[in-house]
Short mmCIF file of C-alpha atoms and ligand atoms in Angstrom, two decimals:
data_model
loop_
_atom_site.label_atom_id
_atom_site.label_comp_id
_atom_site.label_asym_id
_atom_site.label_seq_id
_atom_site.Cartn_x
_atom_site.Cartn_y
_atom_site.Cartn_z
CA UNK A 1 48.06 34.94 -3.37
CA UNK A 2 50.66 34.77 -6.14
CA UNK A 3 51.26 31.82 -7.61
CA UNK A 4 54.52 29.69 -6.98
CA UNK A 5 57.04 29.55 -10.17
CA UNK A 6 57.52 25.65 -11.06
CA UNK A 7 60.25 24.81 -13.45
CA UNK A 8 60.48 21.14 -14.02
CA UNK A 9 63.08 19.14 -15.74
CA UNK A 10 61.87 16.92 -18.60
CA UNK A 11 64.53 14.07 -19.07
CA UNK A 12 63.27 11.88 -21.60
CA UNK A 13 64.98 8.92 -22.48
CA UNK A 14 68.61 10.09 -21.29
CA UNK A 15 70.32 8.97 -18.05
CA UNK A 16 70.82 5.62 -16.91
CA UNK A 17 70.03 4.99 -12.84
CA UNK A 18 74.23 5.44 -12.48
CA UNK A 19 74.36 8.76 -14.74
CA UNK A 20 71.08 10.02 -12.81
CA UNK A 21 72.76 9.67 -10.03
CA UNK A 22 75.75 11.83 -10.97
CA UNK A 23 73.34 14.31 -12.91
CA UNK A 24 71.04 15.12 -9.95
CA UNK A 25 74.60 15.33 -7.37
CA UNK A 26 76.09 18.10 -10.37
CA UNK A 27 73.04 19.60 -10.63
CA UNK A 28 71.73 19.84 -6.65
CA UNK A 29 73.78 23.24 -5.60
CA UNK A 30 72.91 24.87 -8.50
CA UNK A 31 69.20 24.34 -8.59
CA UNK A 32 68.43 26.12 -4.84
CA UNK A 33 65.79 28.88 -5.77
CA UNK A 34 63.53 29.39 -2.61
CA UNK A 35 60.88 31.49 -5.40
CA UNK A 36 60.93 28.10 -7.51
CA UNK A 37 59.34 24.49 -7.04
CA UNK A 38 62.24 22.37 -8.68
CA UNK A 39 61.29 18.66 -10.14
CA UNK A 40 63.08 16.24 -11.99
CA UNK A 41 60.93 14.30 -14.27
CA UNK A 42 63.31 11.30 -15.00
CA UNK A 43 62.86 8.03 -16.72
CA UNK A 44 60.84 5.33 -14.54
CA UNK A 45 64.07 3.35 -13.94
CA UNK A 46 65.48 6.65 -12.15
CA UNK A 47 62.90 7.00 -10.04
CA UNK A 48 64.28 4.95 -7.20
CA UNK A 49 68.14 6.07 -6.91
CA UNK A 50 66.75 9.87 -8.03
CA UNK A 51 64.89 10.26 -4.95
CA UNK A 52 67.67 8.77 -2.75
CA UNK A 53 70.33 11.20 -4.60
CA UNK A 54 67.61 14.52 -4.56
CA UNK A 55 66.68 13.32 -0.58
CA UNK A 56 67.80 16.46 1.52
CA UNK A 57 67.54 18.86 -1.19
CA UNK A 58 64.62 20.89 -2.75
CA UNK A 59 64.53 18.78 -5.64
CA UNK A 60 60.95 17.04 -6.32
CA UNK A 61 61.22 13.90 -8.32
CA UNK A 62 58.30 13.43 -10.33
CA UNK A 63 57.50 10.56 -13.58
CA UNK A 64 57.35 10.91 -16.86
CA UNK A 65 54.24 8.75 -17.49
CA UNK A 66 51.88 6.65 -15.88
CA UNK A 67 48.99 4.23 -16.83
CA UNK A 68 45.72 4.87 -16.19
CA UNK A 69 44.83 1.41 -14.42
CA UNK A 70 45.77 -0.12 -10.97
CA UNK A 71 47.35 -3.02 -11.62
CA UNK A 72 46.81 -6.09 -13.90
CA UNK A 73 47.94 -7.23 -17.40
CA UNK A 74 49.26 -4.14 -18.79
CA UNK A 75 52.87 -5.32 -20.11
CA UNK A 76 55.91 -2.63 -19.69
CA UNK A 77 53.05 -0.29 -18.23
CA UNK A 78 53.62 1.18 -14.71
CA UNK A 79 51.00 2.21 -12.19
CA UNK A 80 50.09 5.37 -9.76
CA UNK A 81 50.81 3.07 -7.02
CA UNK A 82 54.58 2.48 -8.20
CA UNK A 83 55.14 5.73 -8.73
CA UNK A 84 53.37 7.07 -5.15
CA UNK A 85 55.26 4.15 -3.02
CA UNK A 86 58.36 5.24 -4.49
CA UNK A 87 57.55 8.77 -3.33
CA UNK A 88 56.71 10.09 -6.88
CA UNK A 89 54.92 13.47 -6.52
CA UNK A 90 54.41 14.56 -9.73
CA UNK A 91 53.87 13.10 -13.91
CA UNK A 92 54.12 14.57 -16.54
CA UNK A 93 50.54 13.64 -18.74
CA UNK A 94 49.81 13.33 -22.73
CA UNK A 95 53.45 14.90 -23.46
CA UNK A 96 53.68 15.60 -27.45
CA UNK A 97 55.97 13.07 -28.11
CA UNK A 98 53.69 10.42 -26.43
CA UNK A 99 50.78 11.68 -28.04
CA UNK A 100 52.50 11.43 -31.39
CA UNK A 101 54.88 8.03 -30.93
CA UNK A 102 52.83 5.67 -28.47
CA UNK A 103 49.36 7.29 -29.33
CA UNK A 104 47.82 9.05 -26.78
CA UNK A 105 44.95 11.30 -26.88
CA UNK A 106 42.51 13.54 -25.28
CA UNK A 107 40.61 10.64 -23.67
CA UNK A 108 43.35 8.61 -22.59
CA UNK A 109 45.16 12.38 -21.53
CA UNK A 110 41.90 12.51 -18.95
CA UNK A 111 41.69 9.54 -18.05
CA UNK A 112 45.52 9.68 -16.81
CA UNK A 113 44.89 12.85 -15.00
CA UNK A 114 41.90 11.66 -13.20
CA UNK A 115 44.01 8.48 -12.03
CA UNK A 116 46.83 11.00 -10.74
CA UNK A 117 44.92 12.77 -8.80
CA UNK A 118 42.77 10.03 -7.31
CA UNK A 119 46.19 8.83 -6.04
CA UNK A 120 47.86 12.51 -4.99
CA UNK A 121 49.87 12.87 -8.19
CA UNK A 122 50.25 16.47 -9.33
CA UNK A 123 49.87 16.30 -13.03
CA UNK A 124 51.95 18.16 -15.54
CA UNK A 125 49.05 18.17 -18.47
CA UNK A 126 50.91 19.06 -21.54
CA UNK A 127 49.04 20.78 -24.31
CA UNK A 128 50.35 22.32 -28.08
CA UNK A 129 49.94 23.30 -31.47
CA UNK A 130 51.58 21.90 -34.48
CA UNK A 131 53.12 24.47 -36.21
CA UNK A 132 50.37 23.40 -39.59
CA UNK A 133 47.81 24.10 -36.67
CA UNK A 134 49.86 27.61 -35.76
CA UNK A 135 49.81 28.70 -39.62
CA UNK A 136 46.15 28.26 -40.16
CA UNK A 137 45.33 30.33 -37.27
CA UNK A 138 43.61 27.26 -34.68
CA UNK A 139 46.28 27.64 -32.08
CA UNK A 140 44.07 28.28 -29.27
CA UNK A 141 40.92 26.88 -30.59
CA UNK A 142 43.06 23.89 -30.59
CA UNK A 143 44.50 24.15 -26.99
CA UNK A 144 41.41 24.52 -25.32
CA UNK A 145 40.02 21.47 -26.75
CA UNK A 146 42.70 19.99 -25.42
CA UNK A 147 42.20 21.48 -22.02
CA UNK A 148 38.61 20.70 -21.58
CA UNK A 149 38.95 17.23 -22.66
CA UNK A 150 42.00 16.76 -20.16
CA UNK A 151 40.07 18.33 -17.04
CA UNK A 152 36.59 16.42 -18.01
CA UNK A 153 35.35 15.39 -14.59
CA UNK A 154 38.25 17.24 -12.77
CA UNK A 155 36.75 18.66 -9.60
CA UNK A 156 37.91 22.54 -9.55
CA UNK A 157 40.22 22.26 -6.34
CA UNK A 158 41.84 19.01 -8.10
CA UNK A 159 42.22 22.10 -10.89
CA UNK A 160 43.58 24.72 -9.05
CA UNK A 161 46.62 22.25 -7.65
CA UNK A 162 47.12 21.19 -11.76
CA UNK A 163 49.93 22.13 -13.52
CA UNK A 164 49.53 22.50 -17.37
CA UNK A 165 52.16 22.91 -19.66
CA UNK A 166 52.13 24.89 -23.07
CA UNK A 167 54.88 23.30 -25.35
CA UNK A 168 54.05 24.44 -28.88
CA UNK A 169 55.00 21.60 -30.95
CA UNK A 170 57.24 23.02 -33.40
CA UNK A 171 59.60 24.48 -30.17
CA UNK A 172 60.02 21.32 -29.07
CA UNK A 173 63.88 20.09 -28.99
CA UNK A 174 64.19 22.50 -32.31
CA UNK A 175 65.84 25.98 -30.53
CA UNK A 176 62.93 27.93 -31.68
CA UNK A 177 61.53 29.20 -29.03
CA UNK A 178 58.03 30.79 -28.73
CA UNK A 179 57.85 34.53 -28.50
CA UNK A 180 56.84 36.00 -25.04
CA UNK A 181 54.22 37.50 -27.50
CA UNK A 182 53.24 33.99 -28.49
CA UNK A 183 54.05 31.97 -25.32
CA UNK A 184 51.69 34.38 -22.91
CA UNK A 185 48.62 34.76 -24.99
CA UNK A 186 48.29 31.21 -25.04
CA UNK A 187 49.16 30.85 -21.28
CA UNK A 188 46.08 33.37 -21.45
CA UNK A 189 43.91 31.31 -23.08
CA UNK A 190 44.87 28.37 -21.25
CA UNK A 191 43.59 30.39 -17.81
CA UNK A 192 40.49 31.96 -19.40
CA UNK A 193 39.83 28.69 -20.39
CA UNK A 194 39.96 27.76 -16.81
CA UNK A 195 38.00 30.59 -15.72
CA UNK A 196 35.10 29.26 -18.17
CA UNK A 197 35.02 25.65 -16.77
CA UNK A 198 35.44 26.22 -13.29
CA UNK A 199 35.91 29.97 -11.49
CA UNK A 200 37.95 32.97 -11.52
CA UNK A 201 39.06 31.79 -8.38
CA UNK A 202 40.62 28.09 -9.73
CA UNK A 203 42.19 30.15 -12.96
CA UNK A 204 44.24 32.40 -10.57
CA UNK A 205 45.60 29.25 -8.46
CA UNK A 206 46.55 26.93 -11.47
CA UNK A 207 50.16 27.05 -12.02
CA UNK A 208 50.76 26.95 -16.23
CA UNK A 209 54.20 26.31 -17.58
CA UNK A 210 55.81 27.56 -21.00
CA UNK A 211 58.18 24.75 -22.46
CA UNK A 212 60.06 24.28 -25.73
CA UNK A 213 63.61 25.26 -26.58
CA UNK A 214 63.62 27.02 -22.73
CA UNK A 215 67.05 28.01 -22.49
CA UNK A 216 69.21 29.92 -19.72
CA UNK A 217 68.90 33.23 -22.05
CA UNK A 218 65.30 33.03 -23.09
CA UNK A 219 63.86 31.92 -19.28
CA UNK A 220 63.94 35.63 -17.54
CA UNK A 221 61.58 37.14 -19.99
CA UNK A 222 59.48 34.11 -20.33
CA UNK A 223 58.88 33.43 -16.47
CA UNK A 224 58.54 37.30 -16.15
CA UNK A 225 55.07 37.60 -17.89
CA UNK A 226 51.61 37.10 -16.32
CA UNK A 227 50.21 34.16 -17.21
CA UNK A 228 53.50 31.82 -17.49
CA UNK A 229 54.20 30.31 -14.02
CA UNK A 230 57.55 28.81 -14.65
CA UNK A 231 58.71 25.74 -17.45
CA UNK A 232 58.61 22.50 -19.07
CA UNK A 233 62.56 22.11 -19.50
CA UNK A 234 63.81 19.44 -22.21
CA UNK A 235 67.59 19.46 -23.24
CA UNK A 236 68.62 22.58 -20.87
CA UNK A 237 67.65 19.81 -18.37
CA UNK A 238 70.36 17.57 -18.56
CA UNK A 239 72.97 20.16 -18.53
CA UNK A 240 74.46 22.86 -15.41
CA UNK A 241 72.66 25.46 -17.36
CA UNK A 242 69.29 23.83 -15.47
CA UNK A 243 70.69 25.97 -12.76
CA UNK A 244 70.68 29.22 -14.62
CA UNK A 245 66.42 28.47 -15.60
CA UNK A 246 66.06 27.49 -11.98
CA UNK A 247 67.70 30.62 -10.57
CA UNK A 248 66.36 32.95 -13.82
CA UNK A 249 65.57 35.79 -11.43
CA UNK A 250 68.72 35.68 -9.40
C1 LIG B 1 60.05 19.01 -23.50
O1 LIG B 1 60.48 17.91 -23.77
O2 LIG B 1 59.05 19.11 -22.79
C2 LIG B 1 60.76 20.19 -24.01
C3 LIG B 1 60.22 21.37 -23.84
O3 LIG B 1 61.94 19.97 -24.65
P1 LIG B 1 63.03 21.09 -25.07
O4 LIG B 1 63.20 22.01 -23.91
O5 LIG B 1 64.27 20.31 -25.39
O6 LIG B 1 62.47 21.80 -26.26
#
């Protein structure tokens, strides 16, 4: 069965609950792509008035993070249960920035995803290269370290509803902007490495996003190959030309 293009919509910090509110109303007609699974990830204080602005449309509002404990004495932290009672479907996991300011790794990466799913949160896994990491040539020995660290104890149908998300480093929020080239032999990689873990059978069903610098001009060519099941979408996000990624094959 072919797999499902997802392109989801990676806020950030931007957008108060009031501007989210007026983003997600400008954005809802333009967004309608009955190919495409459409999610806003927005800022945990969105949450709330995002779902009740998105509620009648296809728009899926997922998180942007998520802790990997219950409940309990975890300051500023919020918790699969917030995010599941407030009708939270999906979070974004171990994105680069988080990794890099507010120190995430692998093992914290897994132990996030295992949480999500234990609670019926699709995660968005990110994974990437630095571009250091592209120039000595360890792109994908790097990336599927990262994957089999994040899906450690990940049962394979808990796999094959996963989304993972390539976002080379150096394309993030700079307009570079992988090459298809580039962009879908990772993506490759990324489902081989699948294959090897689990089956053939899981590789084919996980969904595995390209994101960094995605804009309304480079999306067509990008979604079009193989291996790249839709986007990651940072700045583009924000702005009406989210409609022209979401509807890239109109
Ligand atoms: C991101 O934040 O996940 C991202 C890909 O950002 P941008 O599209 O702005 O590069």
């Amino acid at each position: 069965m072919a797999r499902k293009k997802i392109i989801a919509g990676n806020w950030k910090m931007n957008m108060t609950p009031s501007q989210a509110v007026e983003l997600i109303n400008t954005l809802k007609p333009l967004v309608v792509n009955e190919d495409v699974d459409v999610v806003f990830c927005v800022p945990a204080i969105d949450i709330i008035p995002a779902i009740e602005a998105a509620k009648g449309t296809n728009i899926v509002i997922g998180a942007e993070n998520m802790y990997f404990e219950e409940k309990g004495a975890f300051t500023g932290e919020i918790s699969p249960e917030m995010l599941t009672d407030a009708g939270v479907k999906y979070v974004i996991i171990g994105h680069s920035e988080r990794r890099e300011y507010f120190a995430e790794t692998d093992e914290t990466v897994n132990k996030k995803v295992l949480k999500a799913f234990e609670h019926g949160i699709t995660p968005i896994i990110c994974c990437g290269e630095t571009l250091t990491q592209r120039e000595q040539g360890v792109t994908i020995d790097f990336i599927r370290q990262q994957i089999k660290i994040a899906f450690l104890n990940v049962t394979a149908s808990q796999a094959a509803s996963a989304v993972i998300a390539y976002e080379p480093i150096w394309a993030i929020g700079t307009g570079k902007v992988a090459t298809t080239k580039q962009a879908q032999e990772v993506c490759k990689a990324i489902r081989d490495c699948i294959a090897e873990i689990y089956d053939a059978e899981t590789a084919e069903a996980i969904r595995i996003q390209y994101g960094g610098s995605v804009s309304a001009s480079s999306a067509p060519e990008l979604f079009a190959q193989p291996d790249i099941d839709g986007g990651l979408v940072g700045g583009a996000s924000l702005k009406p030309d989210f409609g022209k990624i979401v509807c890239y094959n109109k």
